[in-house]
Short mmCIF file of C-alpha atoms in Angstrom, two decimals:
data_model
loop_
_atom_site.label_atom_id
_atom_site.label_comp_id
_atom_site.label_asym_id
_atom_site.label_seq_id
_atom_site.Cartn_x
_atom_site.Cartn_y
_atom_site.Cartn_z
CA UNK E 1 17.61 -70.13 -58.00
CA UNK E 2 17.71 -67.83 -54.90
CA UNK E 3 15.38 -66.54 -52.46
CA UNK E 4 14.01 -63.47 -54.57
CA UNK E 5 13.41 -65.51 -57.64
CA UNK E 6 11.53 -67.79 -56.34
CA UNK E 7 8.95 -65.66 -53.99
CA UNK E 8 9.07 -63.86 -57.66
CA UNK E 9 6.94 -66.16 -59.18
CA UNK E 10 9.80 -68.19 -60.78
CA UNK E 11 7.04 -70.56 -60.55
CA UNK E 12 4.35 -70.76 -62.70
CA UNK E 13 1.51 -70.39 -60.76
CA UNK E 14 0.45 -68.75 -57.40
CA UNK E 15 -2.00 -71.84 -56.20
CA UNK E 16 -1.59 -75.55 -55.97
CA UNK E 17 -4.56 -77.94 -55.18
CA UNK E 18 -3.97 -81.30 -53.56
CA UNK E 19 -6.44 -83.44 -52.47
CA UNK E 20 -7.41 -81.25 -49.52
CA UNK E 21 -7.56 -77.90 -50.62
CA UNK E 22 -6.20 -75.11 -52.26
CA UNK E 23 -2.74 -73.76 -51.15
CA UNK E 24 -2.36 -69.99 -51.75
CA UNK E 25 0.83 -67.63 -51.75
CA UNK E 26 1.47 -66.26 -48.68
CA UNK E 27 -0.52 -69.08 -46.48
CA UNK E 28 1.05 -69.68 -43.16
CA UNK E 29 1.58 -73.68 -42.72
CA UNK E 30 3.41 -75.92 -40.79
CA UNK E 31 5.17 -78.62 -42.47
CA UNK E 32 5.97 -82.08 -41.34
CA UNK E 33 9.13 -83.24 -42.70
CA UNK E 34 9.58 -87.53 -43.56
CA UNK E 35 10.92 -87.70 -40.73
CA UNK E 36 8.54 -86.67 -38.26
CA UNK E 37 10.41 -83.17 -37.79
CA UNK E 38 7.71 -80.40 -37.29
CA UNK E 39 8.41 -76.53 -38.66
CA UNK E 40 5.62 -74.11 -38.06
CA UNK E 41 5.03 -71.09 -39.03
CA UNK E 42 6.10 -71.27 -42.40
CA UNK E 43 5.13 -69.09 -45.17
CA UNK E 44 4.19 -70.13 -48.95
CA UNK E 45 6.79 -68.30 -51.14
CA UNK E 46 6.18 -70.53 -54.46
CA UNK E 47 5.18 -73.34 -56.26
CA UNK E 48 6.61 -75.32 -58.91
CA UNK E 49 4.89 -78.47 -61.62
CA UNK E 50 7.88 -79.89 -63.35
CA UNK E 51 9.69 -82.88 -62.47
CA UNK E 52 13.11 -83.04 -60.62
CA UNK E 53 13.14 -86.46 -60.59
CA UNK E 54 12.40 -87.54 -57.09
CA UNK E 55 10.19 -84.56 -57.00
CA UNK E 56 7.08 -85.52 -59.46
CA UNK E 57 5.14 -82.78 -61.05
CA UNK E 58 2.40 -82.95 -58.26
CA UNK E 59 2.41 -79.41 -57.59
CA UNK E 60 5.18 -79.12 -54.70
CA UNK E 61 5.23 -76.28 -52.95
CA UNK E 62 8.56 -73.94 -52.07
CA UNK E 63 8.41 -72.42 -48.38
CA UNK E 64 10.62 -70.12 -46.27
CA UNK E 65 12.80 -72.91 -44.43
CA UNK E 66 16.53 -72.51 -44.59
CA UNK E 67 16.74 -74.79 -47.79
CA UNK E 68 14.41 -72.68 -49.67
CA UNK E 69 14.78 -73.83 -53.02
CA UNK E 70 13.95 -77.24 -51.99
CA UNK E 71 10.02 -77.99 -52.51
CA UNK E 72 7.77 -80.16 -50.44
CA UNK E 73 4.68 -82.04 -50.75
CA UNK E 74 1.71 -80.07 -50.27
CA UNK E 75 0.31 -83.01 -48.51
CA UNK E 76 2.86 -82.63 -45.31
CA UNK E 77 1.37 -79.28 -44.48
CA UNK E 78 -1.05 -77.94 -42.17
CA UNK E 79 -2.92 -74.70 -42.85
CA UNK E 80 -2.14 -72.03 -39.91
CA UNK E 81 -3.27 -69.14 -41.44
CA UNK E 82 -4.80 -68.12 -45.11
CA UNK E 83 -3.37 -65.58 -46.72
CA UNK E 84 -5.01 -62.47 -46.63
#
């Protein structure tokens, strides 16, 4: 899956809900990694619901970091900026 395909909609949805609120394509965000390891700025470029084993269908949510096509929890972001 590359860049394009994703940001797409490769995904099947353009929202995800976690237990804070309602993530949108296109929000800015910065995301925490596990490790402690802040990114901001970010941008929402997809969202997938199926399960890549580690990855449970909780709605993670693909942004523009280097590794793309990797998803993270919604719950290690931090709204910046709605999407207009």
């Amino acid at each position: 899956m590359d860049r394009a395909t994703v940001s797409q909609g490769e995904a099947q949805s353009s929202t995800v809900t976690n237990e804070h609120r309602a993530w949108r394509l296109g929000d800015k965000v910065t995301y925490t990694n596990p490790n402690g390891v802040v990114f901001p700025g970010k941008t929402i470029i997809g969202f997938c619901d199926w399960d890549w084993g580690h990855f449970k269908a909780e709605g993670y949510v693909f942004l523009d970091l280097d590794c793309y096509w990797c998803p993270v929890n919604p719950s290690r972001l931090k709204l910046e900026a709605a999407a207009a």
